[in-house]
Every structure is written in structure tokens, then in C-alpha cells.
Short mmCIF file of C-alpha atoms in Angstrom, two decimals:
data_model
loop_
_atom_site.label_atom_id
_atom_site.label_comp_id
_atom_site.label_asym_id
_atom_site.label_seq_id
_atom_site.Cartn_x
_atom_site.Cartn_y
_atom_site.Cartn_z
CA LEU A 1 -0.43 -0.17 -0.30
CA THR A 2 1.09 3.43 -0.33
CA ALA A 3 1.39 5.95 2.13
CA GLY A 4 -1.84 7.65 0.99
CA GLU A 5 -3.83 4.32 0.98
CA ILE A 6 -2.60 3.76 4.45
CA ALA A 7 -3.15 7.11 5.64
CA ALA A 8 -6.78 6.88 4.12
CA ALA A 9 -7.57 3.48 5.83
CA VAL A 10 -6.43 4.47 9.35
CA ARG A 11 -8.37 7.69 9.01
CA THR A 12 -11.44 5.90 8.15
CA ARG A 13 -10.91 3.21 10.67
CA THR A 14 -10.74 0.42 7.84
CA THR A 15 -7.54 -0.70 9.74
CA SER A 16 -5.90 0.57 12.71
CA ALA A 17 -2.43 2.61 12.87
CA ARG A 18 -1.44 -0.33 14.95
CA ALA A 19 -1.91 -2.97 12.57
CA CYS A 20 -0.28 -1.16 9.92
CA VAL A 21 2.58 -0.89 11.93
CA ALA A 22 2.98 -4.14 13.32
CA GLU A 23 2.97 -5.20 9.67
CA ALA A 24 5.68 -3.09 8.70
CA LEU A 25 7.65 -4.11 11.70
CA GLU A 26 7.05 -8.08 10.35
CA ARG A 27 7.71 -7.43 6.60
CA ILE A 28 11.37 -6.16 8.05
CA ALA A 29 12.09 -8.72 10.33
CA ARG A 30 11.06 -11.20 7.36
CA ASP A 31 13.76 -9.83 5.43
CA PRO A 32 17.01 -9.29 7.25
CA GLU A 33 18.95 -10.18 4.04
CA LEU A 34 18.31 -6.75 2.03
CA ASN A 35 20.22 -5.33 5.39
CA ALA A 36 18.32 -2.27 5.33
CA PHE A 37 17.74 -1.73 8.59
CA THR A 38 20.42 -1.28 11.54
CA ALA A 39 17.78 -0.85 14.51
CA LEU A 40 14.09 -0.78 14.92
CA PHE A 41 12.41 0.99 17.26
CA ALA A 42 8.98 -1.55 18.09
CA ASP A 43 7.86 -0.50 21.61
CA ARG A 44 8.00 3.17 20.58
CA ALA A 45 6.20 2.64 17.37
CA LEU A 46 3.46 0.46 18.51
CA GLU A 47 3.10 2.93 21.57
CA ARG A 48 2.64 5.92 19.07
CA ALA A 49 0.54 3.90 16.80
CA GLU A 50 -1.79 3.19 19.64
CA SER A 51 -1.76 6.87 20.49
CA ILE A 52 -2.71 7.46 16.97
CA ASP A 53 -5.57 4.97 17.49
CA ALA A 54 -7.13 6.42 20.34
CA VAL A 55 -7.51 10.09 19.07
CA LEU A 56 -9.36 8.83 16.31
CA ALA A 57 -11.54 7.10 18.27
CA SER A 58 -11.77 10.30 20.44
CA GLY A 59 -13.04 12.09 16.78
CA ARG A 60 -9.85 13.83 16.31
CA ASP A 61 -7.64 14.45 13.18
CA PRO A 62 -4.47 12.61 13.58
CA GLY A 63 -3.10 13.90 10.65
CA ALA A 64 -2.70 13.52 6.92
CA LEU A 65 -0.19 10.66 7.26
CA ALA A 66 -2.04 8.74 10.21
CA GLY A 67 -0.66 5.31 10.86
CA VAL A 68 2.22 5.40 7.99
CA PRO A 69 5.07 3.68 9.18
CA PHE A 70 8.55 5.23 8.33
CA ALA A 71 12.14 4.81 8.10
CA ALA A 72 15.28 7.33 8.99
CA LYS A 73 18.59 6.97 7.75
CA ASN A 74 20.41 6.27 11.07
CA LEU A 75 22.10 9.74 11.00
CA PHE A 76 18.76 11.26 12.43
CA ASP A 77 18.44 11.61 15.95
CA VAL A 78 15.77 9.41 17.82
CA ALA A 79 15.40 10.25 21.32
CA GLY A 80 17.26 8.00 24.07
CA VAL A 81 18.86 6.74 20.84
CA VAL A 82 22.97 6.91 20.12
CA THR A 83 23.09 8.59 16.78
CA ARG A 84 25.55 6.46 14.69
CA ALA A 85 25.81 7.94 11.56
CA GLY A 86 27.00 4.82 10.18
CA ALA A 87 30.02 4.47 12.21
CA SER A 88 31.12 2.71 15.30
CA VAL A 89 33.42 5.63 16.48
CA THR A 90 30.30 7.34 17.81
CA ASP A 91 28.94 4.29 19.67
CA GLY A 92 30.06 5.92 22.95
CA ASP A 93 28.57 9.35 21.96
CA PRO A 94 25.86 10.19 24.30
CA PRO A 95 21.99 9.60 23.18
CA ALA A 96 19.99 11.96 21.53
CA GLU A 97 17.70 14.14 24.02
CA ARG A 98 14.97 14.67 21.18
CA ASP A 99 14.01 13.32 17.87
CA ALA A 100 15.25 15.41 14.70
CA ASP A 101 13.29 18.05 13.38
CA LEU A 102 12.32 15.88 10.14
CA VAL A 103 11.54 12.97 12.31
CA ALA A 104 9.20 14.80 14.35
CA ALA A 105 7.55 16.80 11.27
CA LEU A 106 6.38 13.62 9.92
CA GLU A 107 5.19 12.48 13.17
CA ARG A 108 2.93 15.49 14.30
CA CYS A 109 1.05 14.52 10.84
CA GLY A 110 0.39 10.81 12.42
CA ALA A 111 3.26 9.13 10.65
CA VAL A 112 5.46 6.20 12.59
CA LEU A 113 9.04 6.21 13.09
CA VAL A 114 9.83 2.45 12.83
CA GLY A 115 13.05 2.09 12.28
CA ALA A 116 17.13 3.38 11.22
CA THR A 117 18.46 2.53 7.95
CA ASN A 118 21.79 1.57 6.77
CA MET A 119 24.19 3.90 5.26
CA ASP A 120 27.76 4.79 4.21
CA GLU A 121 29.77 6.27 7.06
CA PHE A 122 29.25 9.70 7.91
CA ALA A 123 27.44 9.71 4.77
CA TYR A 124 30.95 10.18 2.79
CA GLY A 125 29.92 7.48 -0.12
CA PHE A 126 27.24 6.50 -2.89
CA VAL A 127 27.32 2.23 -2.35
CA THR A 128 26.18 1.89 0.97
CA GLU A 129 28.81 -0.95 1.74
CA ASN A 130 29.49 -0.12 5.09
CA ALA A 131 32.18 -1.53 7.09
CA HIS A 132 30.68 -1.88 10.51
CA ASP A 133 27.03 -2.88 9.13
CA GLY A 134 27.73 -4.79 5.65
CA ALA A 135 26.60 -3.72 2.32
CA THR A 136 22.63 -3.10 1.79
CA ARG A 137 21.66 -5.16 -1.39
CA ASN A 138 19.31 -3.88 -4.00
CA PRO A 139 15.66 -5.03 -3.80
CA HIS A 140 15.64 -5.36 -7.85
CA ASP A 141 19.30 -7.82 -7.99
CA ARG A 142 19.71 -8.50 -4.56
CA THR A 143 23.63 -9.02 -5.57
CA ARG A 144 23.68 -5.42 -6.60
CA ILE A 145 24.38 -2.00 -4.49
CA ALA A 146 21.45 -0.04 -3.41
CA GLY A 147 23.79 3.32 -3.91
CA GLY A 148 24.16 5.63 -1.37
CA SER A 149 24.88 7.05 1.00
CA SER A 150 21.07 6.64 1.88
CA GLY A 151 20.93 3.09 0.90
CA GLY A 152 19.31 1.44 3.10
CA SER A 153 16.22 4.02 3.30
CA ALA A 154 15.87 3.68 -0.87
CA ALA A 155 16.14 -0.14 -0.30
CA ALA A 156 13.63 -0.28 2.32
CA VAL A 157 11.21 1.92 0.23
CA ALA A 158 11.82 0.32 -2.96
CA ALA A 159 11.40 -3.49 -1.29
CA GLU A 160 8.10 -2.11 0.21
CA LEU A 161 8.95 -2.36 3.85
CA VAL A 162 7.92 0.91 4.71
CA PRO A 163 6.52 3.70 2.43
CA LEU A 164 8.17 6.34 3.46
CA ALA A 165 11.75 6.75 4.30
CA LEU A 166 13.88 10.04 5.54
CA ALA A 167 17.38 10.57 3.87
CA SER A 168 20.35 13.25 3.60
CA ASP A 169 21.90 14.54 0.39
CA THR A 170 25.24 16.49 0.48
CA ASN A 171 26.58 15.58 -3.07
CA GLY A 172 23.91 12.87 -4.43
CA SER A 173 23.00 10.86 -1.27
CA ILE A 174 18.96 11.03 -1.82
CA ARG A 175 19.09 10.84 -5.41
CA VAL A 176 21.58 8.21 -6.55
CA PRO A 177 20.14 5.64 -4.46
CA ALA A 178 16.79 6.58 -5.66
CA ALA A 179 17.81 6.08 -9.06
CA LEU A 180 19.56 2.53 -8.49
CA CYS A 181 16.81 1.09 -6.54
CA GLY A 182 14.16 3.10 -8.89
CA ILE A 183 12.21 5.22 -6.31
CA PHE A 184 11.13 8.80 -6.03
CA GLY A 185 13.43 11.37 -4.04
CA ILE A 186 13.97 15.20 -3.69
CA ARG A 187 16.81 17.15 -2.76
CA PRO A 188 15.39 20.39 -1.71
CA THR A 189 16.91 23.55 -2.16
CA TYR A 190 19.87 24.28 0.33
CA GLY A 191 18.47 25.61 3.83
CA ALA A 192 14.47 24.93 2.91
CA LEU A 193 14.57 21.82 5.67
CA SER A 194 15.63 21.91 9.24
CA CYS A 195 19.05 19.73 9.22
CA ARG A 196 18.58 19.83 13.24
CA GLY A 197 19.07 16.64 14.75
CA ALA A 198 20.52 15.26 11.63
CA TYR A 199 24.47 14.03 11.70
CA PRO A 200 26.39 16.91 10.13
CA PHE A 201 28.77 15.87 7.10
CA VAL A 202 29.39 19.28 4.80
CA ASN A 203 27.46 21.79 6.39
CA SER A 204 27.62 24.28 3.28
CA LEU A 205 25.66 21.41 0.91
CA ASP A 206 23.95 19.12 3.31
CA THR A 207 20.06 19.06 2.50
CA VAL A 208 17.68 16.49 3.89
CA GLY A 209 14.52 14.76 2.26
CA PRO A 210 12.32 12.32 1.63
CA LEU A 211 11.86 8.88 -0.35
CA ALA A 212 9.02 7.23 -1.76
CA ARG A 213 7.62 5.09 -3.66
CA THR A 214 5.31 6.99 -5.79
CA ALA A 215 5.43 10.89 -6.47
CA SER A 216 2.23 11.56 -4.71
CA ASP A 217 3.48 9.97 -1.44
CA LEU A 218 6.50 12.18 -1.82
CA GLN A 219 4.17 15.19 -2.25
CA LEU A 220 2.63 14.03 0.75
CA ALA A 221 5.67 13.88 2.60
CA TRP A 222 7.01 16.97 1.30
CA THR A 223 3.87 18.87 2.44
CA ALA A 224 4.20 17.38 5.90
CA LEU A 225 7.77 18.64 5.99
CA ALA A 226 7.61 22.11 4.28
CA PRO A 227 3.93 23.37 5.22
CA GLY A 228 3.00 26.24 3.45
CA PRO A 229 1.34 27.45 0.30
CA GLY A 230 4.84 26.58 -2.34
CA THR A 231 5.37 27.79 -5.19
CA SER A 232 2.49 27.46 -7.89
CA SER A 233 2.80 24.99 -11.06
CA ALA A 234 2.92 26.45 -14.24
CA PRO A 235 0.51 25.15 -16.82
CA ARG A 236 2.29 22.45 -18.54
CA ALA A 237 2.33 24.10 -21.97
CA ALA A 238 3.84 26.85 -20.42
CA ARG A 239 6.68 25.07 -19.02
CA ARG A 240 10.31 25.60 -20.26
CA CYS A 241 12.27 22.10 -19.98
CA ALA A 242 15.54 21.74 -21.35
CA ARG A 243 18.09 18.54 -21.24
CA LEU A 244 21.46 19.21 -20.19
CA ASP A 245 23.93 17.99 -22.68
CA GLY A 246 28.01 18.09 -22.99
CA TYR A 247 29.22 17.12 -19.35
CA PHE A 248 26.02 15.51 -18.51
CA GLU A 249 25.77 12.76 -21.48
CA ASP A 250 29.28 12.10 -22.14
CA ASP A 251 29.94 9.76 -19.42
CA ALA A 252 26.59 8.37 -19.41
CA LEU A 253 26.06 4.49 -20.24
CA PRO A 254 22.82 4.07 -23.21
CA GLY A 255 20.30 2.87 -20.06
CA ALA A 256 20.81 6.30 -18.45
CA ARG A 257 20.71 8.42 -22.05
CA HIS A 258 17.68 6.35 -22.80
CA ALA A 259 16.20 7.25 -19.37
CA VAL A 260 16.64 10.80 -19.82
CA ASP A 261 14.65 10.52 -23.25
CA VAL A 262 11.85 9.03 -21.95
CA VAL A 263 11.39 11.64 -19.62
CA CYS A 264 12.36 14.31 -22.55
CA ASP A 265 9.99 12.57 -24.76
CA ALA A 266 7.23 12.91 -22.20
CA LEU A 267 7.45 16.39 -22.04
CA GLY A 268 8.24 17.27 -24.88
CA ALA A 269 11.33 18.78 -24.04
CA THR A 270 13.28 19.99 -27.37
CA ASP A 271 15.84 22.37 -25.98
CA VAL A 272 19.24 21.42 -24.91
CA VAL A 273 21.25 23.36 -22.63
CA GLU A 274 25.30 22.78 -21.71
CA LEU A 275 25.83 24.11 -18.23
CA ALA A 276 28.93 26.08 -18.43
CA TYR A 277 31.52 24.89 -15.81
CA ALA A 278 29.69 21.55 -14.56
CA ARG A 279 33.07 19.80 -14.33
CA GLU A 280 34.49 22.79 -12.36
CA ALA A 281 31.40 22.92 -10.12
CA ARG A 282 31.71 19.20 -9.03
CA GLU A 283 35.31 19.28 -8.45
CA ALA A 284 34.24 21.97 -6.04
CA ALA A 285 32.14 20.24 -4.21
CA PHE A 286 34.80 17.67 -3.90
CA LEU A 287 36.92 20.18 -2.10
CA ILE A 288 34.32 22.05 -0.15
CA THR A 289 32.80 18.50 0.93
CA ALA A 290 36.88 17.23 1.97
CA ALA A 291 37.79 20.26 3.76
CA GLU A 292 34.50 20.57 5.87
CA SER A 293 34.33 16.95 6.74
CA GLY A 294 38.00 16.68 7.30
CA ALA A 295 37.58 19.81 9.91
CA LEU A 296 34.68 18.09 11.73
CA HIS A 297 36.32 14.76 12.18
CA ALA A 298 40.07 16.05 12.44
CA ASP A 299 40.03 15.87 16.56
CA ARG A 300 38.89 12.40 16.63
CA LEU A 301 40.85 11.08 13.52
CA ARG A 302 44.48 12.28 15.67
CA THR A 303 43.27 9.20 18.32
CA ARG A 304 40.60 6.92 16.71
CA ALA A 305 41.50 6.75 13.01
CA GLY A 306 41.27 2.68 13.23
CA GLU A 307 37.70 3.00 14.04
CA TYR A 308 36.58 4.74 11.14
CA ASP A 309 35.76 2.99 8.00
CA PRO A 310 38.74 2.65 5.49
CA ALA A 311 36.57 3.81 2.49
CA THR A 312 36.55 6.83 4.37
CA ARG A 313 39.19 7.19 6.92
CA ASP A 314 42.00 8.41 3.97
CA ARG A 315 39.59 10.99 2.49
CA LEU A 316 38.95 12.62 5.77
CA ILE A 317 42.63 12.61 6.53
CA ALA A 318 43.42 14.19 3.09
CA GLY A 319 40.68 16.76 4.02
CA ALA A 320 41.74 17.25 7.34
CA LEU A 321 45.30 18.40 5.68
CA MET A 322 44.27 20.58 2.85
CA PRO A 323 45.18 23.97 2.37
CA ALA A 324 42.39 26.59 3.44
CA ALA A 325 43.00 28.44 0.28
CA TRP A 326 41.62 25.52 -1.75
CA TYR A 327 38.79 25.79 0.05
CA LEU A 328 38.17 29.17 -0.20
CA ARG A 329 38.33 29.29 -3.73
CA ALA A 330 36.14 26.46 -4.02
CA GLN A 331 33.67 28.60 -1.89
CA ARG A 332 34.07 31.68 -4.27
CA PHE A 333 33.55 29.21 -7.14
CA ARG A 334 30.39 28.48 -5.84
CA SER A 335 28.90 32.18 -5.47
CA PHE A 336 29.98 32.56 -9.52
CA PHE A 337 28.51 29.19 -10.28
CA SER A 338 25.08 29.81 -8.89
CA ALA A 339 24.88 32.79 -11.07
CA VAL A 340 25.50 30.69 -14.36
CA MET A 341 22.71 28.63 -12.82
CA ARG A 342 20.28 31.28 -12.11
CA GLU A 343 21.20 32.63 -15.73
CA VAL A 344 20.22 29.15 -16.84
CA PHE A 345 17.04 29.30 -14.94
CA ALA A 346 16.30 32.74 -16.71
CA SER A 347 15.35 30.77 -19.83
CA HIS A 348 14.42 27.69 -18.59
CA ASP A 349 12.15 26.20 -15.57
CA VAL A 350 13.37 22.47 -15.62
CA LEU A 351 16.60 20.88 -16.47
CA ILE A 352 17.02 17.47 -17.46
CA ALA A 353 19.78 15.00 -16.40
CA ALA A 354 20.09 11.63 -15.82
CA ALA A 355 20.93 11.00 -11.88
CA THR A 356 23.81 8.40 -12.30
CA PRO A 357 25.75 7.20 -15.30
CA TYR A 358 24.99 3.65 -15.05
CA ALA A 359 22.76 1.33 -13.03
CA ALA A 360 23.51 -0.41 -9.71
CA THR A 361 27.09 -2.62 -9.99
CA GLN A 362 27.82 -5.60 -8.25
CA ILE A 363 28.48 -5.13 -4.64
CA GLY A 364 32.07 -5.13 -4.40
CA GLN A 365 32.44 -4.44 -7.74
CA ARG A 366 35.55 -1.49 -7.89
CA THR A 367 35.47 -0.26 -11.71
CA ILE A 368 33.41 -0.29 -14.66
CA VAL A 369 34.09 0.74 -18.30
CA VAL A 370 32.48 3.59 -19.90
CA ASP A 371 33.17 4.79 -23.28
CA GLY A 372 36.28 2.29 -23.58
CA ARG A 373 37.67 3.85 -20.47
CA GLU A 374 37.62 2.14 -16.88
CA ILE A 375 36.63 4.29 -13.88
CA GLU A 376 36.51 3.80 -10.68
CA ILE A 377 32.13 3.23 -9.46
CA ARG A 378 32.23 4.74 -6.13
CA PRO A 379 33.15 8.42 -7.01
CA ASN A 380 31.89 8.50 -10.20
CA LEU A 381 28.10 7.38 -9.18
CA GLY A 382 27.61 11.24 -7.91
CA VAL A 383 29.40 12.68 -11.42
CA PHE A 384 25.84 14.40 -12.44
CA THR A 385 24.52 15.04 -8.87
CA GLN A 386 27.70 16.74 -7.36
CA PRO A 387 27.07 19.54 -9.47
CA ILE A 388 23.62 20.17 -8.81
CA SER A 389 24.67 19.97 -4.99
CA LEU A 390 26.91 22.81 -5.40
CA ALA A 391 24.58 25.26 -7.05
CA GLY A 392 22.00 24.69 -4.14
CA VAL A 393 18.92 24.36 -6.17
CA PRO A 394 15.97 21.56 -5.77
CA VAL A 395 15.91 18.56 -7.86
CA VAL A 396 13.33 15.76 -7.93
CA SER A 397 14.76 12.24 -8.93
CA VAL A 398 12.16 10.19 -11.00
CA PRO A 399 12.63 6.51 -11.83
CA VAL A 400 12.73 4.89 -15.13
CA VAL A 401 12.32 1.30 -14.62
CA GLU A 402 11.41 -0.94 -18.01
CA ARG A 403 11.16 -4.45 -18.09
CA GLY A 404 14.04 -6.54 -18.01
CA ALA A 405 16.07 -4.06 -17.05
CA LEU A 406 17.69 -2.06 -13.78
CA PRO A 407 16.13 0.86 -13.09
CA VAL A 408 17.68 4.15 -13.88
CA GLY A 409 16.77 7.82 -12.37
CA VAL A 410 16.38 10.78 -13.68
CA GLN A 411 16.74 14.48 -12.21
CA LEU A 412 14.16 17.21 -12.62
CA ILE A 413 16.26 20.10 -11.51
CA GLY A 414 14.29 23.69 -10.70
CA ARG A 415 15.18 27.00 -9.55
CA ALA A 416 15.46 27.48 -5.87
CA GLY A 417 12.08 27.27 -4.00
CA SER A 418 10.21 25.39 -6.80
CA GLU A 419 9.81 22.21 -5.34
CA SER A 420 6.09 22.02 -5.30
CA ALA A 421 6.20 22.42 -9.23
CA LEU A 422 8.86 19.72 -9.55
CA LEU A 423 6.69 17.47 -7.29
CA GLU A 424 3.69 18.20 -9.84
CA LEU A 425 5.95 17.61 -12.66
CA ALA A 426 7.03 14.13 -11.48
CA ALA A 427 3.12 13.24 -10.72
CA GLU A 428 2.35 13.87 -14.30
CA LEU A 429 5.03 11.78 -15.56
CA GLU A 430 3.76 9.14 -13.32
CA ARG A 431 0.38 9.39 -14.27
CA ALA A 432 2.12 9.52 -18.15
CA GLY A 433 3.41 6.33 -17.47
CA ALA A 434 6.77 7.59 -18.56
CA VAL A 435 8.10 6.78 -14.73
CA GLY A 436 7.45 4.91 -11.92
CA ALA A 437 8.69 2.75 -9.16
CA GLY A 438 8.42 -1.21 -11.00
CA ALA A 439 7.72 -4.38 -8.94
CA VAL A 440 10.80 -5.70 -6.99
CA PRO A 441 11.16 -9.55 -6.95
CA VAL A 442 9.51 -11.16 -3.83
CA ALA A 443 12.25 -12.10 -1.21
CA VAL A 444 12.41 -15.71 -0.31
CA MET B 1 48.01 7.81 15.24
CA PRO B 2 50.93 7.44 12.68
CA LEU B 3 49.99 6.32 9.41
CA ASP B 4 51.45 3.14 7.92
CA ASP B 5 52.65 3.00 4.15
CA GLU B 6 49.55 1.79 2.86
CA ARG B 7 47.40 4.37 4.56
CA ARG B 8 49.93 7.03 3.61
CA ARG B 9 49.88 6.06 -0.10
CA ALA B 10 46.39 6.13 0.12
CA VAL B 11 45.78 9.71 2.15
CA ILE B 12 49.02 11.07 -0.60
CA ALA B 13 46.37 9.67 -3.35
CA ALA B 14 43.48 11.46 -2.04
CA THR B 15 45.24 14.91 -1.89
CA ALA B 16 47.04 14.56 -5.17
CA ARG B 17 43.35 14.55 -6.32
CA LEU B 18 42.19 17.24 -4.36
CA ALA B 19 45.21 19.51 -5.65
CA ALA B 20 44.12 18.66 -8.91
CA PHE B 21 40.54 19.63 -8.64
CA ALA B 22 41.81 22.70 -6.57
CA ALA B 23 43.86 23.53 -9.81
CA ASP B 24 40.86 23.36 -12.23
CA VAL B 25 39.02 25.81 -10.02
CA ALA B 26 41.75 28.30 -9.78
CA ALA B 27 41.85 28.44 -13.51
CA VAL B 28 38.42 29.15 -13.57
CA GLU B 29 38.99 32.05 -11.63
CA LEU B 30 42.09 33.22 -13.02
CA GLY B 31 40.30 33.04 -16.95
CA ALA B 32 37.10 34.14 -15.53
CA ASP B 33 35.82 37.71 -17.00
CA VAL B 34 33.68 37.92 -14.35
CA ALA B 35 34.73 38.59 -10.13
CA ILE B 36 34.32 35.27 -8.50
CA ALA B 37 32.79 37.20 -5.35
CA GLY B 38 29.83 37.59 -3.29
CA THR B 39 27.61 35.64 -1.04
CA PHE B 40 26.35 32.29 -2.41
CA VAL B 41 22.65 32.32 -3.20
CA PRO B 42 20.96 29.16 -4.35
#
């Protein structure tokens, strides 16, 4: 069931919140192989569900997400629980005193947190092959990665263990796993949603947002997280859409290019735009990421480096040792690049590009051949998402799932504050059958 | 915590990558006909 269907059934008392939450907990327990969850909060969830049923019994409205079970990446604070952020070096940290703002916002609308999900350590990765918690498997092919760093959240939603999950996106950590697992996700405008209670990674780039199996569920979650009028959606005929060319096509395998074709055809988008300085924007995002994450962990790295995931440790150390001039120059470039982006949005409303250059690769696979060149999988999964992160504009990732093929994702990129319009566009594409989450093989 | 040889090589490789990125970004600043300055606004 979708989040919308669950909430409707609970609100009309066709079923109870407790039954919906108990079923979600059972589904999760039946599928340990997926390795999407690192913790379950059964007692808290069932207690919360019972309180929602009590609210309904008293004739009051528990909210638009009544009884909807959801998961949160394990970097979100949960009151009374140590926030791990995919690490073991955080094990001795004090428990969180209160829920993260986004967890609280969903629960204010009646949703129920059931568990915390796997991720790359400190969100520094695109694969969710975690040295401490293992790899999360892709529900479409369990020998493959779920993408990252929010891989547990994406896999949990794609496998229909929960209809909604919270995640974070610094360089692509919502869009990459959404694409590889064949679901919808939104990276909001930088600063649009509160990061309070989310373990920081790169303050200049961090955003938080939801993942869902349907566009309408993503809209429901967005409304709960960002209540307000939003931006009005332009009529479809008046919406100026363009495909991003050059950098955003060069390193993509045919499957990713085809997914962009599908979306452009459905939108009648024939304009093509080459976004200047995209390569340097990705490089600046790398520099800012290295410097800020390195600084954040510098003290702990001095004494406890051995407890870090080797996949993140060396990059954190390199970042901690980086000259300040490189970081400052990257930040100046960011201002320049955001102006370049605003100029593009003067003539277009939505830009379209693949979310990743290829579909999910095998767990443990290190390289892939693109256009005859052998490239590293881990860093290159973010090649199309990182430049957009630097600009700070919102993106909805929509899934293209065709029979017999692995899912791929397409980014719908809008100007700052255009989340509502992008979500409406995603819903239109879903209604037209151009995009949508496909069925996943049933776990045995 | 001292780095062993393998870790040291990995950190050097990561630093070399960052140095290359920094050079590319610097080249834009040096070559751009507009000043790269101001406050970031998404």
C-alpha cells in the first residue's frame, strides 16, 4: 500500500494504525538479507500507533499521514538513542535528547517511525557498503548495490517494507540510491528544510528530504515536512524544459541516456542546454566536502582513526590536511556557479539530466568501463548530482524502470524554491506512465 | 595515530586528487572575465 492508501484506511478506521505498524515491523523482520535496517524501534512505534488510534477513537484528526510507518537514515536523532551516522566511532556518544526536526515533523502528521537505516559511514559514499553494518542489497537484484549514502532508506522503500523514508543529500545521497533502487526522492533547495538533529557531514552542502515509491506519496511527505503555500506550478504547456547536454551526457552509459530520452519525450522537451563549468562545479563540491568533513573529524582522527571505515578514513584525513586556500577558492567559485545557474533558469524552468551514469553495479565491484575507459565506480556515481548540489537548487529524482532492465533515475532540476512545481511535474510523468517504481522480485 | 605505508599512500593519492581539482577551480577564477565573489545564493 502507498502512504496515501494507508493513511486513508486508518483515518476511516478501515484498519488501525497499530495493525499497519505491526505489519511493517513484521515485513522488516522477515527480510534481514536486504540489510536495509540497522535498528528497529518496535516499542516506541507500537506505542505511538496506539496513541494515533486513540486520537481517532476520540473523534479527532491525527494528521494526513495517520498510521504511515516510515524509516530514517541512521544519522537522524531519535530521542534516547545514540545517533550512529553509519559509524562505530560514535558508539560511545550520548543518546539524543530529542527527535530530529524531520522525524518530529512527520510524526506530527501522524506518521510512525519504525526503524533506522543503513548508510555509508558519515554519509561519505555512494554505495552503502558499510564496513561496520555490511552492504545494503538492491531489491531489484540482491547481488547489486542499493546506492548511497542513503541506501538503506531507498532499499526499504523499494522493497515495500515502508512507504516513506527520510534521507540526506550532500553530493547526491538521496538521488543516487533513489535512481538505483527505482524510487522517487527529493533533494530540497539548500536550507529549505531543517537539518537540526541530522548528523552533519558538510554544512555548506547538506540537505535532508524524503524518499517514496510514488510521486503522490513524495508530495504528501513534502507537504508534511514543508507546510506552506509552496510555489505555484506553471501550466504544462508553459513550462520550459531543457535537456542538459555535454558534461551530463558524455560519461553516461546508454541506459541512463535512454531514461533521459523517455522523460524528455514525455515532456516534449526539445531544447538542449550545456551547463558551463559543470566539471569544475563537481570539483569544487569535492573540495568543500573534503575540507568541511575533514575539519569535523580532525580531532577524533588524531586518536581513533583505526575505528573509521577505511573507505572514508583516508579521504577525511586528506581533507583535514587540505590548504585553506583551496577551500576558500571553491567557495568563491560556488557563488560564481550559482549565478551561472540562475542565468540558465532565466530561460528555462526545468533542466533534465540522468541521476547516475549507470545502473546498480555488483556489490564489491570497484571499476566499470564507460566509453572504453575503466573508471572507479564509487566516486563516479555522483558525477551528475554533485554539480547541482553546489548550486543549491532543488531536484526531484524520478525512476525509469523498464522490463528486464535495472532501474535508472532522471533528475528534474528547478530554480530555488520550486519544489512544489517539480513534484507536480513528477506526478504528471507518473500519471502518463513515463516514470514510476517497478515491481521488485519477492524476497524468499 | 601514525599512518602505515599503505594508509600514507592512500592519503597522498586523495590529496593529489584534491590538488588537481583545486587547480581546475583556480583556473576558472584566473580566466573568468567576471569577478568570482559575493555571497552564495541558491
